[in-house]
CSV table of C-alpha atoms in Angstrom, one decimal:
chain,number,residue,atom,x,y,z
K,6,UNK,CA,-38.0,207.0,5.6
K,7,UNK,CA,-38.5,203.7,7.4
K,8,UNK,CA,-35.6,202.6,9.5
K,9,UNK,CA,-37.3,201.1,12.5
K,10,UNK,CA,-38.1,197.4,12.9
K,11,UNK,CA,-41.6,198.1,11.7
K,12,UNK,CA,-42.2,200.1,8.6
K,13,UNK,CA,-43.6,203.2,10.2
K,14,UNK,CA,-43.4,206.7,8.9
K,15,UNK,CA,-41.9,209.6,10.8
K,16,UNK,CA,-45.4,211.0,11.5
K,17,UNK,CA,-46.6,207.6,12.9
K,18,UNK,CA,-43.5,207.4,15.0
K,19,UNK,CA,-44.2,210.9,16.4
K,20,UNK,CA,-47.8,210.1,17.0
K,21,UNK,CA,-46.8,206.9,18.9
K,22,UNK,CA,-44.3,208.8,21.0
K,23,UNK,CA,-47.0,211.4,21.7
K,24,UNK,CA,-49.6,208.8,22.7
K,25,UNK,CA,-47.2,207.1,25.0
K,26,UNK,CA,-46.2,210.4,26.7
K,27,UNK,CA,-49.8,211.5,27.0
K,28,UNK,CA,-51.0,208.2,28.5
K,29,UNK,CA,-48.1,208.2,30.9
K,30,UNK,CA,-48.9,211.8,32.0
K,31,UNK,CA,-52.6,211.2,32.4
K,32,UNK,CA,-51.8,208.1,34.5
K,33,UNK,CA,-49.4,209.9,36.7
K,34,UNK,CA,-51.9,212.8,37.1
K,35,UNK,CA,-54.7,210.4,38.1
K,36,UNK,CA,-52.5,208.7,40.6
K,37,UNK,CA,-51.4,212.0,42.2
K,38,UNK,CA,-55.0,213.2,42.2
K,39,UNK,CA,-56.4,210.0,43.7
K,40,UNK,CA,-53.7,209.9,46.4
K,41,UNK,CA,-54.4,213.5,47.1
K,42,UNK,CA,-58.1,212.7,47.6
K,43,UNK,CA,-57.3,209.7,49.8
K,44,UNK,CA,-55.0,211.8,51.9
K,45,UNK,CA,-57.6,214.4,52.4
K,46,UNK,CA,-56.4,217.1,50.0
K,47,UNK,CA,-59.5,219.0,49.1
K,48,UNK,CA,-60.2,221.3,46.2
K,49,UNK,CA,-58.2,219.6,43.5
K,50,UNK,CA,-61.0,220.2,41.0
K,51,UNK,CA,-60.5,222.8,38.2
K,52,UNK,CA,-63.2,224.8,36.4
K,53,UNK,CA,-63.9,223.3,32.9
K,54,UNK,CA,-62.1,226.2,31.2
K,55,UNK,CA,-59.0,225.8,33.4
K,56,UNK,CA,-59.1,222.1,32.9
K,57,UNK,CA,-59.2,222.5,29.1
K,58,UNK,CA,-56.3,224.9,29.1
K,59,UNK,CA,-54.2,222.6,31.3
K,60,UNK,CA,-55.1,219.6,29.1
K,61,UNK,CA,-54.2,221.4,25.9
K,62,UNK,CA,-50.9,222.6,27.3
K,63,UNK,CA,-50.2,219.1,28.5
K,64,UNK,CA,-50.8,217.8,25.0
K,65,UNK,CA,-48.6,220.5,23.4
K,66,UNK,CA,-45.7,220.0,25.8
K,67,UNK,CA,-46.1,216.3,26.0
K,68,UNK,CA,-45.9,216.0,22.2
K,69,UNK,CA,-42.8,218.2,21.9
K,70,UNK,CA,-41.0,216.6,24.7
K,71,UNK,CA,-41.8,213.1,23.5
K,72,UNK,CA,-40.3,214.0,20.1
K,73,UNK,CA,-37.1,215.2,21.9
K,74,UNK,CA,-37.0,212.1,24.2
K,75,UNK,CA,-37.7,209.7,21.4
K,76,UNK,CA,-34.7,211.0,19.5
K,77,UNK,CA,-32.5,210.4,22.6
K,78,UNK,CA,-33.8,206.8,22.6
K,79,UNK,CA,-32.9,206.4,18.9
K,80,UNK,CA,-29.5,208.0,19.6
K,81,UNK,CA,-28.7,205.6,22.4
K,82,UNK,CA,-30.4,202.6,20.7
K,83,UNK,CA,-31.9,201.5,24.0
K,84,UNK,CA,-35.5,202.1,24.9
K,85,UNK,CA,-36.0,200.9,28.4
K,86,UNK,CA,-32.9,202.3,30.2
K,87,UNK,CA,-32.9,205.6,28.3
K,88,UNK,CA,-36.7,206.2,28.7
K,89,UNK,CA,-36.6,205.3,32.4
K,90,UNK,CA,-33.6,207.5,33.1
K,91,UNK,CA,-35.0,210.5,31.3
K,92,UNK,CA,-38.4,210.1,32.9
K,93,UNK,CA,-36.8,209.9,36.3
K,94,UNK,CA,-34.7,212.9,35.5
K,95,UNK,CA,-37.8,214.9,34.5
K,96,UNK,CA,-39.8,213.7,37.5
K,97,UNK,CA,-37.0,214.6,40.0
K,98,UNK,CA,-36.2,218.0,38.6
K,99,UNK,CA,-39.7,219.3,37.7
K,100,UNK,CA,-41.1,219.7,41.2
K,101,UNK,CA,-43.5,216.8,41.1
K,102,UNK,CA,-42.2,215.0,44.2
K,103,UNK,CA,-41.1,218.0,46.3
K,104,UNK,CA,-41.1,221.8,46.0
K,105,UNK,CA,-38.4,223.4,43.9
K,106,UNK,CA,-37.5,225.7,46.8
K,107,UNK,CA,-35.9,222.7,48.5
K,108,UNK,CA,-33.5,222.1,45.6
K,109,UNK,CA,-30.0,223.6,45.5
K,110,UNK,CA,-29.7,226.5,43.1
K,111,UNK,CA,-28.0,224.8,40.3
K,112,UNK,CA,-30.4,221.9,40.3
K,113,UNK,CA,-33.4,224.3,40.5
K,114,UNK,CA,-32.1,226.1,37.4
K,115,UNK,CA,-32.3,222.7,35.5
K,116,UNK,CA,-36.0,222.5,36.3
K,117,UNK,CA,-36.8,225.8,34.6
K,118,UNK,CA,-35.8,224.4,31.1
K,119,UNK,CA,-38.6,221.8,31.3
K,120,UNK,CA,-42.2,222.7,30.3
K,121,UNK,CA,-43.6,220.2,32.9
K,122,UNK,CA,-42.2,222.4,35.7
K,123,UNK,CA,-44.5,225.2,34.6
K,124,UNK,CA,-47.4,222.9,34.0
K,125,UNK,CA,-47.1,221.7,37.6
K,126,UNK,CA,-46.9,225.3,38.8
K,127,UNK,CA,-49.9,226.2,36.7
K,128,UNK,CA,-51.9,223.3,38.0
K,129,UNK,CA,-51.0,224.1,41.6
K,130,UNK,CA,-51.9,227.7,41.1
K,131,UNK,CA,-55.3,226.9,39.7
K,132,UNK,CA,-56.2,223.9,41.9
K,133,UNK,CA,-54.6,224.6,45.2
K,134,UNK,CA,-54.2,228.4,45.3
K,135,UNK,CA,-57.5,228.9,43.4
K,136,UNK,CA,-55.8,231.5,41.1
K,137,UNK,CA,-57.6,232.4,37.9
K,138,UNK,CA,-56.3,231.7,34.5
K,139,UNK,CA,-55.6,235.5,34.0
K,140,UNK,CA,-53.5,235.5,37.2
K,141,UNK,CA,-51.6,232.4,36.1
K,142,UNK,CA,-51.1,233.5,32.5
K,143,UNK,CA,-47.4,234.2,33.1
K,144,UNK,CA,-46.9,230.4,33.5
K,145,UNK,CA,-48.4,229.6,30.1
K,146,UNK,CA,-45.8,231.4,27.9
K,147,UNK,CA,-42.8,229.4,29.2
K,148,UNK,CA,-44.8,226.2,28.5
K,149,UNK,CA,-45.5,227.2,24.9
K,150,UNK,CA,-42.0,228.6,24.2
K,151,UNK,CA,-40.2,225.6,25.8
K,152,UNK,CA,-42.5,223.2,24.0
K,153,UNK,CA,-41.7,224.9,20.7
K,154,UNK,CA,-38.0,224.7,21.5
K,155,UNK,CA,-38.1,221.0,22.3
K,156,UNK,CA,-40.2,220.2,19.2
K,157,UNK,CA,-37.8,222.1,16.8
K,158,UNK,CA,-34.7,220.6,18.4
K,159,UNK,CA,-36.2,217.1,18.6
K,160,UNK,CA,-37.6,217.2,15.0
K,161,UNK,CA,-34.4,218.3,13.3
K,162,UNK,CA,-32.3,216.0,15.4
K,163,UNK,CA,-34.6,213.1,14.6
K,164,UNK,CA,-34.5,213.9,10.8
K,165,UNK,CA,-30.7,214.2,10.9
K,166,UNK,CA,-30.5,210.8,12.8
K,167,UNK,CA,-32.8,209.2,10.3
K,168,UNK,CA,-30.8,210.4,7.3
K,169,UNK,CA,-27.6,209.2,8.9
K,170,UNK,CA,-29.1,205.7,9.6
K,171,UNK,CA,-30.5,205.5,6.0
K,172,UNK,CA,-27.1,206.5,4.6
K,173,UNK,CA,-25.3,203.9,6.7
K,174,UNK,CA,-27.9,201.3,5.7
K,175,UNK,CA,-27.3,202.0,2.0
K,176,UNK,CA,-23.6,201.8,2.5
K,177,UNK,CA,-23.8,198.3,4.1
């Protein structure tokens, strides 16, 4: 079950992908939060309960999407270009940089198949609009369902790719 340069197991690979995604998301969130404070955006603080829910959902969706994206990286056999392109794609189509309402319809529909879109909407609802968790609960289910979808697809695609690589390695 070791096909990478280092002899890591599938679980360690997944954990590494998760940690990378989590740290990247936390870094981006901190930059956005700090820039918001510097630019005078007030009220970006969440209650401890809301912060915990957003953080747990970030972990769940980050892990599942990292599994899916890692499999793309293995498929294309290129880390830097693939990761950069996919990260840019997610950032552009998730509503981080500008509101989804400004996107053309077909591009906006792409954004709704990414859990991060709903995480951003949830954070904005809680932090900016001061909505309660109960009022924002409709945003939580898409995060969970899409995360489950990306995890299942990514996991089985990864396992299939590993088996194919191991068979090719044996045949060499």
